[in-house]
PDB file of C-alpha atoms in Angstrom:
ATOM      1  CA  MET R   1      42.997  40.571 106.726  1.00 50.00           C
ATOM      2  CA  ARG R   2      44.380  43.786 107.600  1.00 68.00           C
ATOM      3  CA  GLY R   3      46.445  43.848 110.628  1.00 80.00           C
ATOM      4  CA  LEU R   4      45.316  46.399 113.581  1.00 78.00           C
ATOM      5  CA  HIS R   5      48.532  48.838 112.584  1.00 78.00           C
ATOM      6  CA  ALA R   6      47.414  48.716 109.184  1.00 82.00           C
ATOM      7  CA  ASP R   7      44.331  50.465 110.407  1.00 87.00           C
ATOM      8  CA  THR R   8      44.743  54.412 111.021  1.00 88.00           C
ATOM      9  CA  GLY R   9      41.622  54.672 113.266  1.00 88.00           C
ATOM     10  CA  TYR R  10      43.034  52.068 115.322  1.00 90.00           C
ATOM     11  CA  LEU R  11      46.330  54.039 115.580  1.00 91.00           C
ATOM     12  CA  LEU R  12      44.439  57.212 116.325  1.00 90.00           C
ATOM     13  CA  TYR R  13      42.444  55.162 118.716  1.00 92.00           C
ATOM     14  CA  ARG R  14      45.881  54.016 120.396  1.00 92.00           C
ATOM     15  CA  LEU R  15      47.528  57.626 120.348  1.00 91.00           C
ATOM     16  CA  GLY R  16      44.507  59.120 122.291  1.00 91.00           C
ATOM     17  CA  LEU R  17      44.636  56.256 124.790  1.00 93.00           C
ATOM     18  CA  ARG R  18      48.613  56.952 125.455  1.00 93.00           C
ATOM     19  CA  SER R  19      48.034  60.653 125.172  1.00 91.00           C
ATOM     20  CA  GLY R  20      45.104  60.206 128.167  1.00 91.00           C
ATOM     21  CA  GLN R  21      47.260  58.002 130.547  1.00 92.00           C
ATOM     22  CA  LEU R  22      50.404  60.544 129.953  1.00 91.00           C
ATOM     23  CA  PHE R  23      48.102  63.111 130.721  1.00 89.00           C
ATOM     24  CA  ASN R  24      45.985  61.759 133.627  1.00 90.00           C
ATOM     25  CA  ALA R  25      49.292  60.756 135.344  1.00 90.00           C
ATOM     26  CA  SER R  26      50.850  64.315 135.147  1.00 87.00           C
ATOM     27  CA  LEU R  27      47.757  65.146 136.663  1.00 86.00           C
ATOM     28  CA  GLN R  28      47.629  62.769 139.453  1.00 84.00           C
ATOM     29  CA  GLU R  29      48.314  64.549 142.142  1.00 82.00           C
ATOM     30  CA  SER R  30      45.788  67.187 141.723  1.00 84.00           C
ATOM     31  CA  GLY R  31      43.231  64.261 141.865  1.00 84.00           C
ATOM     32  CA  LEU R  32      41.738  65.798 138.220  1.00 90.00           C
ATOM     33  CA  ARG R  33      41.926  64.133 135.425  1.00 91.00           C
ATOM     34  CA  LEU R  34      42.049  65.033 131.649  1.00 90.00           C
ATOM     35  CA  ARG R  35      38.389  65.614 131.564  1.00 93.00           C
ATOM     36  CA  HIS R  36      38.432  68.018 133.841  1.00 94.00           C
ATOM     37  CA  TYR R  37      41.507  69.747 132.162  1.00 92.00           C
ATOM     38  CA  ALA R  38      39.236  69.983 128.712  1.00 92.00           C
ATOM     39  CA  VAL R  39      36.527  71.726 130.900  1.00 95.00           C
ATOM     40  CA  LEU R  40      38.718  74.225 132.468  1.00 95.00           C
ATOM     41  CA  ARG R  41      40.883  75.040 129.405  1.00 93.00           C
ATOM     42  CA  PHE R  42      37.775  75.354 127.477  1.00 95.00           C
ATOM     43  CA  LEU R  43      36.211  77.997 130.311  1.00 96.00           C
ATOM     44  CA  ALA R  44      39.604  79.547 130.063  1.00 94.00           C
ATOM     45  CA  THR R  45      38.353  80.594 126.232  1.00 93.00           C
ATOM     46  CA  THR R  46      35.208  82.263 127.224  1.00 91.00           C
ATOM     47  CA  GLU R  47      33.367  84.167 129.956  1.00 88.00           C
ATOM     48  CA  GLY R  48      31.572  81.435 131.059  1.00 90.00           C
ATOM     49  CA  ALA R  49      29.304  78.719 129.409  1.00 93.00           C
ATOM     50  CA  LEU R  50      25.773  76.762 130.142  1.00 92.00           C
ATOM     51  CA  GLN R  51      26.754  73.115 131.107  1.00 91.00           C
ATOM     52  CA  ARG R  52      24.631  72.274 127.947  1.00 90.00           C
ATOM     53  CA  GLU R  53      26.905  73.996 126.070  1.00 92.00           C
ATOM     54  CA  LEU R  54      29.981  72.483 127.591  1.00 93.00           C
ATOM     55  CA  SER R  55      28.289  69.341 126.901  1.00 93.00           C
ATOM     56  CA  ALA R  56      28.021  69.865 123.153  1.00 92.00           C
ATOM     57  CA  ARG R  57      31.347  71.720 122.581  1.00 91.00           C
ATOM     58  CA  LEU R  58      33.318  68.917 124.419  1.00 92.00           C
ATOM     59  CA  GLY R  59      31.324  65.876 123.361  1.00 90.00           C
ATOM     60  CA  TYR R  60      30.690  65.028 126.791  1.00 93.00           C
ATOM     61  CA  ASP R  61      27.460  63.314 128.264  1.00 93.00           C
ATOM     62  CA  PRO R  62      25.180  66.054 130.191  1.00 91.00           C
ATOM     63  CA  SER R  63      25.462  64.028 133.215  1.00 91.00           C
ATOM     64  CA  ALA R  64      29.126  63.582 133.023  1.00 94.00           C
ATOM     65  CA  ILE R  65      29.189  67.454 132.609  1.00 94.00           C
ATOM     66  CA  VAL R  66      27.771  67.964 136.449  1.00 94.00           C
ATOM     67  CA  GLY R  67      29.871  65.703 137.931  1.00 95.00           C
ATOM     68  CA  LEU R  68      32.964  67.284 136.522  1.00 96.00           C
ATOM     69  CA  VAL R  69      31.904  70.818 137.058  1.00 96.00           C
ATOM     70  CA  ASP R  70      30.723  69.852 140.707  1.00 96.00           C
ATOM     71  CA  ASP R  71      34.615  68.940 140.974  1.00 96.00           C
ATOM     72  CA  LEU R  72      35.906  71.889 139.853  1.00 97.00           C
ATOM     73  CA  GLU R  73      33.623  73.822 141.855  1.00 96.00           C
ATOM     74  CA  ARG R  74      34.396  71.734 145.278  1.00 95.00           C
ATOM     75  CA  LEU R  75      38.055  72.801 144.311  1.00 94.00           C
ATOM     76  CA  GLY R  76      37.580  76.456 143.571  1.00 96.00           C
ATOM     77  CA  PHE R  77      38.707  76.056 140.252  1.00 97.00           C
ATOM     78  CA  ALA R  78      35.123  77.158 138.740  1.00 97.00           C
ATOM     79  CA  GLU R  79      31.693  78.566 139.638  1.00 96.00           C
ATOM     80  CA  ARG R  80      28.362  78.360 138.771  1.00 95.00           C
ATOM     81  CA  ARG R  81      26.857  82.079 138.297  1.00 92.00           C
ATOM     82  CA  PRO R  82      23.278  82.980 137.311  1.00 89.00           C
ATOM     83  CA  SER R  83      22.885  83.497 133.793  1.00 86.00           C
ATOM     84  CA  PRO R  84      22.207  87.211 132.775  1.00 85.00           C
ATOM     85  CA  GLU R  85      19.893  85.731 130.005  1.00 83.00           C
ATOM     86  CA  ASP R  86      17.739  83.641 132.035  1.00 82.00           C
ATOM     87  CA  ARG R  87      17.866  83.119 135.747  1.00 80.00           C
ATOM     88  CA  ARG R  88      16.844  79.525 135.794  1.00 82.00           C
ATOM     89  CA  SER R  89      20.291  78.912 134.002  1.00 84.00           C
ATOM     90  CA  ARG R  90      23.650  78.688 135.480  1.00 88.00           C
ATOM     91  CA  ILE R  91      26.645  79.639 133.514  1.00 94.00           C
ATOM     92  CA  VAL R  92      30.043  78.095 134.611  1.00 96.00           C
ATOM     93  CA  ALA R  93      33.027  80.333 134.646  1.00 96.00           C
ATOM     94  CA  LEU R  94      36.580  80.014 135.473  1.00 96.00           C
ATOM     95  CA  THR R  95      38.156  81.113 138.544  1.00 97.00           C
ATOM     96  CA  ASP R  96      41.253  82.860 139.335  1.00 95.00           C
ATOM     97  CA  GLU R  97      42.521  79.815 141.105  1.00 96.00           C
ATOM     98  CA  GLY R  98      41.116  77.781 137.914  1.00 96.00           C
ATOM     99  CA  ARG R  99      43.428  80.130 135.826  1.00 94.00           C
ATOM    100  CA  ALA R 100      46.502  79.642 138.389  1.00 93.00           C
ATOM    101  CA  PHE R 101      45.696  75.931 138.141  1.00 93.00           C
ATOM    102  CA  LEU R 102      45.860  75.811 134.018  1.00 92.00           C
ATOM    103  CA  ARG R 103      49.248  77.511 134.005  1.00 87.00           C
ATOM    104  CA  ASP R 104      50.706  74.474 135.853  1.00 79.00           C
ATOM    105  CA  GLY R 105      48.649  72.233 133.802  1.00 76.00           C
ATOM    106  CA  ASP R 106      49.644  73.705 130.582  1.00 81.00           C
ATOM    107  CA  GLU R 107      52.878  73.228 131.207  1.00 83.00           C
ATOM    108  CA  ALA R 108      52.616  69.775 132.091  1.00 82.00           C
ATOM    109  CA  GLY R 109      50.592  69.312 128.824  1.00 83.00           C
ATOM    110  CA  LEU R 110      53.679  70.218 126.939  1.00 88.00           C
ATOM    111  CA  ARG R 111      55.728  68.016 128.548  1.00 89.00           C
ATOM    112  CA  VAL R 112      53.500  64.968 127.891  1.00 89.00           C
ATOM    113  CA  THR R 113      52.773  66.502 124.193  1.00 91.00           C
ATOM    114  CA  GLY R 114      56.892  66.457 124.452  1.00 93.00           C
ATOM    115  CA  GLU R 115      57.163  63.003 125.576  1.00 93.00           C
ATOM    116  CA  LEU R 116      54.039  61.486 123.455  1.00 93.00           C
ATOM    117  CA  LEU R 117      55.552  63.326 119.995  1.00 95.00           C
ATOM    118  CA  GLU R 118      59.255  62.628 120.828  1.00 95.00           C
ATOM    119  CA  PRO R 119      59.848  60.339 117.662  1.00 96.00           C
ATOM    120  CA  LEU R 120      58.762  63.392 115.472  1.00 96.00           C
ATOM    121  CA  ASP R 121      60.700  66.380 114.504  1.00 97.00           C
ATOM    122  CA  HIS R 122      59.493  70.021 114.559  1.00 96.00           C
ATOM    123  CA  GLY R 123      58.191  69.986 110.936  1.00 96.00           C
ATOM    124  CA  GLU R 124      56.455  66.596 111.712  1.00 97.00           C
ATOM    125  CA  ARG R 125      54.848  67.959 114.942  1.00 95.00           C
ATOM    126  CA  GLU R 126      53.836  70.940 113.047  1.00 95.00           C
ATOM    127  CA  THR R 127      52.306  68.967 109.933  1.00 96.00           C
ATOM    128  CA  LEU R 128      50.422  66.380 112.579  1.00 94.00           C
ATOM    129  CA  HIS R 129      49.065  69.191 114.408  1.00 92.00           C
ATOM    130  CA  ALA R 130      47.708  70.857 111.261  1.00 93.00           C
ATOM    131  CA  LEU R 131      46.184  67.576 109.736  1.00 92.00           C
ATOM    132  CA  LEU R 132      44.270  66.994 113.288  1.00 90.00           C
ATOM    133  CA  LEU R 133      42.650  70.381 113.089  1.00 89.00           C
ATOM    134  CA  ARG R 134      41.614  69.769 109.547  1.00 91.00           C
ATOM    135  CA  ILE R 135      40.399  66.471 110.591  1.00 89.00           C
ATOM    136  CA  THR R 136      38.355  67.727 113.695  1.00 83.00           C
ATOM    137  CA  LYS R 137      37.692  71.322 112.957  1.00 77.00           C
ATOM    138  CA  THR R 138      34.179  70.357 112.783  1.00 54.00           C
ATOM    139  CA  ASP R 139      33.821  69.296 116.247  1.00 50.00           C
ATOM    140  CA  LEU R 140      35.906  72.215 117.261  1.00 48.00           C
ATOM    141  CA  ARG R 141      32.967  75.217 116.274  1.00 47.00           C
TER     142      ARG R 141
END
């Protein structure tokens, strides 16, 4: 029987857990979590998105998206706007306050990544990033 540390999938799982723990700790003061940050980061790349699009693109359950957007709206980081194509639909958009929060969050994210990948040199970090992009590229479209 192989040990857990011989299983690449398990190691990726452990890396994801550790990354989430470190990132959540860096966000703790704000009351947000990594999932909130992911929504904000996605919204920063677009003029807005339907909640169902956020769910599909981020891989979160639609009911979780509703709660996350509610939290972000309550803090003034995101807002729901009527969709120009369909009056029944609402688009979630990043606010100026959300952009300001992201600037600070990005700095925290860089610190977390630096701590997480500390054992790797610059070239190894670039290689790891390129490999992860290749593996996950179908999920990011």
